[in-house]
Amino acid sequence: MLHLIPGHSDRPANDPNFALNTEATSRRAAGEHIVNATVGALLHDDGRLALLPTASRVVQEVPPEEWAAYAPIAGSQDFLAGVIGDLFQDEPELRASAVATATPGGSGALRQAITNFIEPGQALLTSSFHWSPYGTLCDESERRLVTYPMFTPDRRLDLDALDRAVTGLLAEQKRVLLVVNDPCHNPTGYSMQLEEWRALVERLLARAKDGPITLLVDVAYLLYGVRPPRAFLRELRPLLGKVGLLFAWSASKSFTHYGLRVGALVACVPEPKERAATEAALSYSCRGTWSNCSRGGMRAIARLLSDPALAAACDRERNDLRALLDRRVAAFNALAPARNIPYPPYEGGFFVTVFTDDAHGRAARMRERGVFVVPLKGVLRVALCSVDERDVARLVDALGDALR
Ligand SMILES: Cc1ncc(COP(=O)(O)O)c(C=O)c1O
């Protein structure tokens, strides 16, 4: 007899990405030359996980007692202050309004946002192409996910479609939680221009009188974009006090320590009583989910954020990693147009998507020749973060042939 509740009795057993990665790894181990563009982590050209050495050293220097002890429920104060100070270093107004709670990565931040800013049964709004765990996080919290078409026919953000979706959801459920993942959107690779941020803010402000709207910016790839990472924050200032403003902050990519599970949900709430209520609700959610996060992990990241010499060393080392990624992006952009491969503007970041029908069939054809990409609805996700620069030409060839 299956004792699971009926609604959970036919959950998918395994993330399909892992199955692809397992096949790619075993074929490579058997001697085949495999191009594995499925891994969602930045790898060196020789396949090793790319790390910031300074971050690794600082993690090693955290004393055993710090790893062993519980952390405060909402997170260690030095860590939370470090996150807010780092994110809003050029934005005193946002900084003054900010509260944060620690979460296991950006995933935890998304979870806390979903349960605190929309009611059970209501829908989170995001773009048609999105990181698929958004849907899982909603499912797990008895919420739904609805989307707007992400791109116009000329492959720019479809802000009219977004606006219509916001209006529709406000009419239907009287509140909106909109998740925007930028820069280096996963999976498309799109990074918004400042004018697009400005236009988005205008649209949200125009709708704010019709009900509570909250914008959550998922900044998982904040430090891998081509533009100054914090420049867009200036455009968000007019939202303060009118549209709720949240950030899902993560150390996974910024400090290359994915398994450390360090992140934070940052909320900008200018009114002190509302800020205190927000902080209490988020802290309560921490107690009711994971209780508290890794004290040792927060200690390490707090040091990296607050010690100027360590922060500068991480910046230098991250610049090298970004250059590694940028070389692959440049190679892709140099070769793909000649093969008529359709993809959105891609300036940098871990992933890009190629638009196609029958993504599963085309990915299967590519696998036959040893090139692995992830098939999603209407696109193939190509993780350049895990591809040797010398293999980009082979990857583009396989894509070009599969799309014919
Ligand atoms: C778009 C996006 N958001 C959030 C995350 C969360 O990552 P983590 O929970 O490791 O911080 C990821 C990780 O791949 C991601 O791609």
mmCIF file of C-alpha atoms and ligand atoms in Angstrom, residues 40 104-108 110 131 134 181 186 218 220-221 250-253 258 261-262 351, ligand 1:
data_model
loop_
_atom_site.group_PDB
_atom_site.id
_atom_site.type_symbol
_atom_site.label_atom_id
_atom_site.label_comp_id
_atom_site.label_asym_id
_atom_site.label_seq_id
_atom_site.Cartn_x
_atom_site.Cartn_y
_atom_site.Cartn_z
ATOM 1 C CA GLY A 40 24.788 24.135 -14.456
ATOM 2 C CA PRO A 104 19.843 27.874 1.818
ATOM 3 C CA GLY A 105 20.889 29.464 -1.462
ATOM 4 C CA GLY A 106 18.701 31.480 -3.776
ATOM 5 C CA SER A 107 16.356 28.468 -3.858
ATOM 6 C CA GLY A 108 15.473 29.034 -0.214
ATOM 7 C CA LEU A 110 12.475 31.907 -3.633
ATOM 8 C CA TRP A 131 14.501 28.022 -14.325
ATOM 9 C CA TYR A 134 10.391 27.771 -9.918
ATOM 10 C CA ASN A 181 15.858 36.546 -13.217
ATOM 11 C CA ASN A 186 18.607 31.032 -16.915
ATOM 12 C CA ASP A 218 16.522 36.607 -8.807
ATOM 13 C CA ALA A 220 21.730 34.231 -8.882
ATOM 14 C CA TYR A 221 24.151 35.287 -11.695
ATOM 15 C CA SER A 250 22.947 33.608 -3.619
ATOM 16 C CA ALA A 251 26.584 32.821 -2.845
ATOM 17 C CA SER A 252 26.472 29.695 -5.036
ATOM 18 C CA LYS A 253 27.748 31.266 -8.254
ATOM 19 C CA TYR A 258 27.234 25.833 -4.662
ATOM 20 C CA ARG A 261 23.977 26.532 0.602
ATOM 21 C CA VAL A 262 24.349 30.187 1.526
ATOM 22 C CA PHE A 351 23.486 29.424 -20.434
HETATM 23 C C1 LIG B 1 17.908 31.175 -12.038
HETATM 24 C C2 LIG B 1 18.372 30.566 -10.773
HETATM 25 N N1 LIG B 1 17.886 31.025 -9.630
HETATM 26 C C3 LIG B 1 18.254 30.512 -8.456
HETATM 27 C C4 LIG B 1 19.157 29.493 -8.393
HETATM 28 C C5 LIG B 1 19.454 28.992 -7.036
HETATM 29 O O1 LIG B 1 20.654 28.448 -6.769
HETATM 30 P P1 LIG B 1 21.123 28.248 -5.274
HETATM 31 O O2 LIG B 1 19.953 27.723 -4.516
HETATM 32 O O3 LIG B 1 22.247 27.293 -5.340
HETATM 33 O O4 LIG B 1 21.541 29.591 -4.792
HETATM 34 C C6 LIG B 1 19.705 28.952 -9.573
HETATM 35 C C7 LIG B 1 20.643 27.839 -9.562
HETATM 36 O O5 LIG B 1 20.967 27.224 -10.531
HETATM 37 C C8 LIG B 1 19.299 29.519 -10.793
HETATM 38 O O6 LIG B 1 19.779 29.076 -11.957
#
